[in-house]
Amino acid sequence: MASVDSTGLIVSGRLRSGDLLHAGLAVALLLGVWSVGGLEVSTGKVNSIEALNGSTVLLPCTFTSCVGIKNLYFDWHYNDNGTMIKLCEGKIPDDKKEPSANVSHKRLEFVGSSKNKNISILLWNITFEDEGKYICFARNPKENNRNHSATFTLKVVDQLKEVDNTLTVIIVSVLGGVIGLVIIVMVIKSLVVHTVSTSLTMVINNKECLVSSSGNDNTENGLSGAKADNKGTPKA
């Protein structure tokens, strides 16, 4: 009867566990890379707008993909109280070809461009009925039909709110006054330093002139020849 080495079984089990762990890490890494570089759709940093009744608004939408695109499908829908109404749809063959779009709304215009990865739309002469949520959707067959969507909210008003800039004006005025005061102080400081420096220079020059003038006067008065006068009268 064959004997079983328990140590061997433990080592084998550890190896299998290690292999599974490595395989799991590899899969997680691949999924992470795929997720980071995958298709993403965005309506920008501000995903809502307040527009005036009767105006024209841009509903922005862009896409990104580090992998690249191939026959990218995109569409726009309007959420009418839970009912999704298609506004337009289209395809982009690749990064170098412009998109083709089919518009199914009479006041809508597709303004996207594959060069800028842009699939935005314009909505003309908006009414209060146009208020609501607009969904931008894209699907990339090159990434195993990975898809992504983003929502943009439109609010229609009769009159735009006036922004109260009083606080901003006060802050700018105070800052301007402070800056102006600092500049004035610096100018005065420079003038004072220049004046003091000039005065010191004049004082020093005057002292040198006085010393020089005093030396010349002493010479003229015979002070410098005092020693010669003190000599004895030469013998005959």
CSV table of C-alpha atoms in Angstrom, one decimal:
chain,number,residue,atom,x,y,z
A,1,MET,CA,0.0,0.0,0.0
A,2,ALA,CA,1.5,3.3,-1.1
A,3,SER,CA,2.1,5.9,1.6
A,4,VAL,CA,1.2,9.6,1.3
A,5,ASP,CA,3.7,12.2,2.3
A,6,SER,CA,1.7,14.8,4.2
A,7,THR,CA,4.5,17.4,3.7
A,8,GLY,CA,4.3,17.0,0.0
A,9,LEU,CA,0.5,17.5,0.1
A,10,ILE,CA,1.0,20.7,2.1
A,11,VAL,CA,3.6,22.1,-0.3
A,12,SER,CA,1.4,21.2,-3.3
A,13,GLY,CA,-1.6,22.9,-1.7
A,14,ARG,CA,0.5,26.0,-1.1
A,15,LEU,CA,1.7,26.1,-4.7
A,16,ARG,CA,-1.9,25.8,-5.9
A,17,SER,CA,-3.0,28.6,-3.6
A,18,GLY,CA,-0.1,30.7,-4.8
A,19,ASP,CA,-1.0,30.1,-8.4
A,20,LEU,CA,-4.6,31.1,-7.8
A,21,LEU,CA,-3.5,34.2,-6.0
A,22,HIS,CA,-1.2,35.2,-8.8
A,23,ALA,CA,-3.9,34.5,-11.4
A,24,GLY,CA,-6.4,36.6,-9.4
A,25,LEU,CA,-4.0,39.5,-9.2
A,26,ALA,CA,-3.4,39.3,-12.9
A,27,VAL,CA,-7.1,39.3,-13.7
A,28,ALA,CA,-7.7,42.2,-11.3
A,29,LEU,CA,-4.8,44.2,-12.9
A,30,LEU,CA,-6.1,43.6,-16.4
A,31,LEU,CA,-9.6,44.6,-15.3
A,32,GLY,CA,-8.2,47.7,-13.7
A,33,VAL,CA,-6.3,48.7,-16.8
A,34,TRP,CA,-9.3,48.0,-18.9
A,35,SER,CA,-11.5,50.1,-16.7
A,36,VAL,CA,-9.2,53.1,-16.6
A,37,GLY,CA,-8.6,53.2,-20.3
A,38,GLY,CA,-12.2,52.3,-21.2
A,39,LEU,CA,-14.9,54.4,-22.8
A,40,GLU,CA,-16.2,57.3,-20.8
A,41,VAL,CA,-18.9,59.8,-21.7
A,42,SER,CA,-19.1,63.3,-20.0
A,43,THR,CA,-21.3,66.3,-20.2
A,44,GLY,CA,-18.6,68.5,-18.6
A,45,LYS,CA,-17.9,69.8,-15.1
A,46,VAL,CA,-21.3,71.6,-15.0
A,47,ASN,CA,-24.0,69.1,-15.9
A,48,SER,CA,-27.0,71.5,-15.8
A,49,ILE,CA,-28.0,74.8,-17.3
A,50,GLU,CA,-30.6,77.5,-16.8
A,51,ALA,CA,-31.7,78.9,-20.1
A,52,LEU,CA,-34.2,81.6,-21.2
A,53,ASN,CA,-37.4,80.6,-22.9
A,54,GLY,CA,-37.0,80.9,-26.7
A,55,SER,CA,-33.2,80.8,-26.7
A,56,THR,CA,-30.9,78.2,-28.2
A,57,VAL,CA,-28.8,76.0,-25.9
A,58,LEU,CA,-25.9,73.7,-26.3
A,59,LEU,CA,-26.2,70.2,-24.7
A,60,PRO,CA,-22.6,69.2,-24.4
A,61,CYS,CA,-21.2,65.7,-24.5
A,62,THR,CA,-17.8,64.3,-25.2
A,63,PHE,CA,-16.2,60.8,-25.0
A,64,THR,CA,-12.8,59.4,-24.3
A,65,SER,CA,-11.2,56.1,-24.9
A,66,CYS,CA,-7.5,55.2,-24.5
A,67,VAL,CA,-8.0,52.0,-26.5
A,68,GLY,CA,-9.5,53.9,-29.5
A,69,ILE,CA,-12.9,53.6,-31.2
A,70,LYS,CA,-14.3,51.5,-34.0
A,71,ASN,CA,-17.9,52.1,-35.3
A,72,LEU,CA,-18.7,54.0,-32.1
A,73,TYR,CA,-22.5,54.2,-31.6
A,74,PHE,CA,-24.0,57.2,-29.8
A,75,ASP,CA,-27.5,58.6,-29.1
A,76,TRP,CA,-29.4,61.2,-27.2
A,77,HIS,CA,-32.6,60.6,-25.3
A,78,TYR,CA,-35.0,62.9,-23.4
A,79,ASN,CA,-36.5,61.6,-20.2
A,80,ASP,CA,-40.1,62.6,-20.4
A,81,ASN,CA,-41.4,61.7,-16.9
A,82,GLY,CA,-39.9,58.2,-17.2
A,83,THR,CA,-40.5,57.8,-21.0
A,84,MET,CA,-37.3,57.9,-23.0
A,85,ILE,CA,-37.7,59.8,-26.3
A,86,LYS,CA,-34.9,59.4,-28.8
A,87,LEU,CA,-33.7,62.7,-30.2
A,88,CYS,CA,-30.8,61.5,-32.4
A,89,GLU,CA,-28.4,58.6,-33.0
A,90,GLY,CA,-25.3,58.0,-35.1
A,91,LYS,CA,-22.0,56.3,-35.6
A,92,ILE,CA,-18.3,57.3,-35.8
A,93,PRO,CA,-16.3,54.8,-37.9
A,94,ASP,CA,-12.9,55.8,-36.4
A,95,ASP,CA,-11.0,58.7,-35.0
A,96,LYS,CA,-10.2,60.1,-38.5
A,97,LYS,CA,-13.8,60.0,-39.9
A,98,GLU,CA,-16.6,62.4,-39.1
A,99,PRO,CA,-19.7,61.1,-37.4
A,100,SER,CA,-23.0,60.5,-39.3
A,101,ALA,CA,-26.1,61.3,-37.3
A,102,ASN,CA,-29.8,60.9,-37.8
A,103,VAL,CA,-31.8,63.6,-36.0
A,104,SER,CA,-35.5,62.9,-35.1
A,105,HIS,CA,-36.3,66.3,-33.5
A,106,LYS,CA,-37.2,69.3,-35.6
A,107,ARG,CA,-35.5,71.8,-33.4
A,108,LEU,CA,-32.4,69.9,-32.8
A,109,GLU,CA,-29.0,70.0,-34.6
A,110,PHE,CA,-26.0,67.7,-34.2
A,111,VAL,CA,-22.8,69.6,-33.9
A,112,GLY,CA,-20.3,66.9,-32.9
A,113,SER,CA,-17.0,66.1,-34.4
A,114,SER,CA,-14.8,63.0,-34.1
A,115,LYS,CA,-11.7,65.2,-34.1
A,116,ASN,CA,-12.7,66.7,-30.8
A,117,LYS,CA,-14.4,63.5,-29.6
A,118,ASN,CA,-17.5,65.6,-29.4
A,119,ILE,CA,-21.1,64.4,-29.8
A,120,SER,CA,-22.9,67.5,-28.6
A,121,ILE,CA,-26.3,68.8,-29.9
A,122,LEU,CA,-28.0,72.2,-30.2
A,123,LEU,CA,-31.6,72.7,-29.2
A,124,TRP,CA,-33.2,75.7,-30.9
A,125,ASN,CA,-36.0,78.0,-29.7
A,126,ILE,CA,-36.5,76.1,-26.4
A,127,THR,CA,-39.8,76.0,-24.6
A,128,PHE,CA,-40.9,75.1,-21.1
A,129,GLU,CA,-41.8,71.6,-22.5
A,130,ASP,CA,-38.1,71.1,-23.2
A,131,GLU,CA,-37.2,71.3,-19.6
A,132,GLY,CA,-35.8,68.1,-18.1
A,133,LYS,CA,-33.0,65.5,-18.3
A,134,TYR,CA,-31.1,64.7,-21.5
A,135,ILE,CA,-29.1,61.5,-21.6
A,136,CYS,CA,-26.0,61.1,-23.8
A,137,PHE,CA,-25.0,57.5,-24.5
A,138,ALA,CA,-22.2,55.8,-26.3
A,139,ARG,CA,-21.1,52.2,-27.1
A,140,ASN,CA,-17.7,51.1,-28.4
A,141,PRO,CA,-17.6,47.7,-30.2
A,142,LYS,CA,-13.8,47.9,-30.1
A,143,GLU,CA,-14.0,47.4,-26.3
A,144,ASN,CA,-16.4,44.5,-26.4
A,145,ASN,CA,-19.4,46.9,-26.7
A,146,ARG,CA,-18.4,48.7,-23.5
A,147,ASN,CA,-20.9,51.6,-23.0
A,148,HIS,CA,-21.3,54.6,-20.8
A,149,SER,CA,-23.8,57.5,-20.4
A,150,ALA,CA,-24.1,60.9,-18.8
A,151,THR,CA,-27.1,63.1,-18.0
A,152,PHE,CA,-27.5,66.8,-18.6
A,153,THR,CA,-30.3,68.8,-17.0
A,154,LEU,CA,-32.0,71.7,-18.7
A,155,LYS,CA,-34.1,74.3,-16.8
A,156,VAL,CA,-36.2,76.8,-18.8
A,157,VAL,CA,-37.1,80.2,-17.2
A,158,ASP,CA,-38.8,83.4,-18.2
A,159,GLN,CA,-36.1,85.6,-16.9
A,160,LEU,CA,-32.5,84.9,-15.9
A,161,LYS,CA,-31.5,85.6,-12.3
A,162,GLU,CA,-29.4,88.7,-11.8
A,163,VAL,CA,-26.2,88.0,-10.0
A,164,ASP,CA,-25.5,90.2,-7.0
A,165,ASN,CA,-21.9,91.4,-7.5
A,166,THR,CA,-22.0,93.8,-4.5
A,167,LEU,CA,-19.8,91.6,-2.3
A,168,THR,CA,-17.4,91.1,-5.2
A,169,VAL,CA,-17.1,94.8,-5.9
A,170,ILE,CA,-16.5,95.5,-2.2
A,171,ILE,CA,-13.7,92.9,-2.1
A,172,VAL,CA,-12.1,94.1,-5.3
A,173,SER,CA,-12.3,97.7,-4.0
A,174,VAL,CA,-10.7,96.8,-0.7
A,175,LEU,CA,-8.0,94.8,-2.4
A,176,GLY,CA,-7.3,97.7,-4.8
A,177,GLY,CA,-7.1,100.2,-2.0
A,178,VAL,CA,-4.7,98.0,0.0
A,179,ILE,CA,-2.5,97.4,-3.1
A,180,GLY,CA,-2.6,101.2,-3.8
A,181,LEU,CA,-1.6,102.0,-0.2
A,182,VAL,CA,1.3,99.5,-0.4
A,183,ILE,CA,2.5,101.1,-3.6
A,184,ILE,CA,2.3,104.6,-2.1
A,185,VAL,CA,4.2,103.4,1.1
A,186,MET,CA,6.9,101.8,-1.1
A,187,VAL,CA,7.3,105.0,-3.2
A,188,ILE,CA,7.5,107.2,-0.1
A,189,LYS,CA,10.1,104.8,1.4
A,190,SER,CA,12.1,105.0,-1.8
A,191,LEU,CA,12.0,108.8,-1.8
A,192,VAL,CA,13.0,109.0,1.9
A,193,VAL,CA,15.9,106.6,1.4
A,194,HIS,CA,17.0,108.5,-1.7
A,195,THR,CA,16.8,111.9,0.2
A,196,VAL,CA,18.7,110.6,3.3
A,197,SER,CA,21.3,109.0,1.1
A,198,THR,CA,21.7,112.3,-0.9
A,199,SER,CA,21.9,114.3,2.4
A,200,LEU,CA,24.6,112.0,3.8
A,201,THR,CA,26.6,112.3,0.7
A,202,MET,CA,26.4,116.1,0.8
A,203,VAL,CA,27.5,116.1,4.5
A,204,ILE,CA,30.4,113.9,3.8
A,205,ASN,CA,31.5,116.0,0.8
A,206,ASN,CA,31.2,119.2,2.9
A,207,LYS,CA,33.3,117.7,5.7
A,208,GLU,CA,36.0,116.8,3.1
A,209,CYS,CA,35.9,120.2,1.7
A,210,LEU,CA,36.2,121.8,5.2
A,211,VAL,CA,39.2,119.6,6.1
A,212,SER,CA,40.8,120.4,2.8
A,213,SER,CA,40.1,124.1,3.1
A,214,SER,CA,41.5,124.2,6.7
A,215,GLY,CA,44.7,122.5,5.6
A,216,ASN,CA,45.2,125.1,2.9
A,217,ASP,CA,44.6,128.0,5.2
A,218,ASN,CA,47.2,126.7,7.7
A,219,THR,CA,49.7,126.4,5.0
A,220,GLU,CA,49.1,129.9,3.8
A,221,ASN,CA,49.4,131.3,7.3
A,222,GLY,CA,52.9,129.7,7.7
A,223,LEU,CA,51.9,127.0,10.1
A,224,SER,CA,53.5,124.4,8.0
A,225,GLY,CA,56.8,126.2,8.1
A,226,ALA,CA,57.0,126.6,11.9
A,227,LYS,CA,59.9,124.2,12.2
A,228,ALA,CA,61.9,126.2,9.8
A,229,ASP,CA,61.3,129.4,11.7
A,230,ASN,CA,62.5,127.8,14.9
A,231,LYS,CA,66.0,127.0,13.5
A,232,GLY,CA,68.9,129.1,14.9
A,233,THR,CA,70.4,132.0,13.0
A,234,PRO,CA,73.1,130.6,10.8
A,235,LYS,CA,76.6,131.6,11.9
A,236,ALA,CA,78.5,134.1,9.8
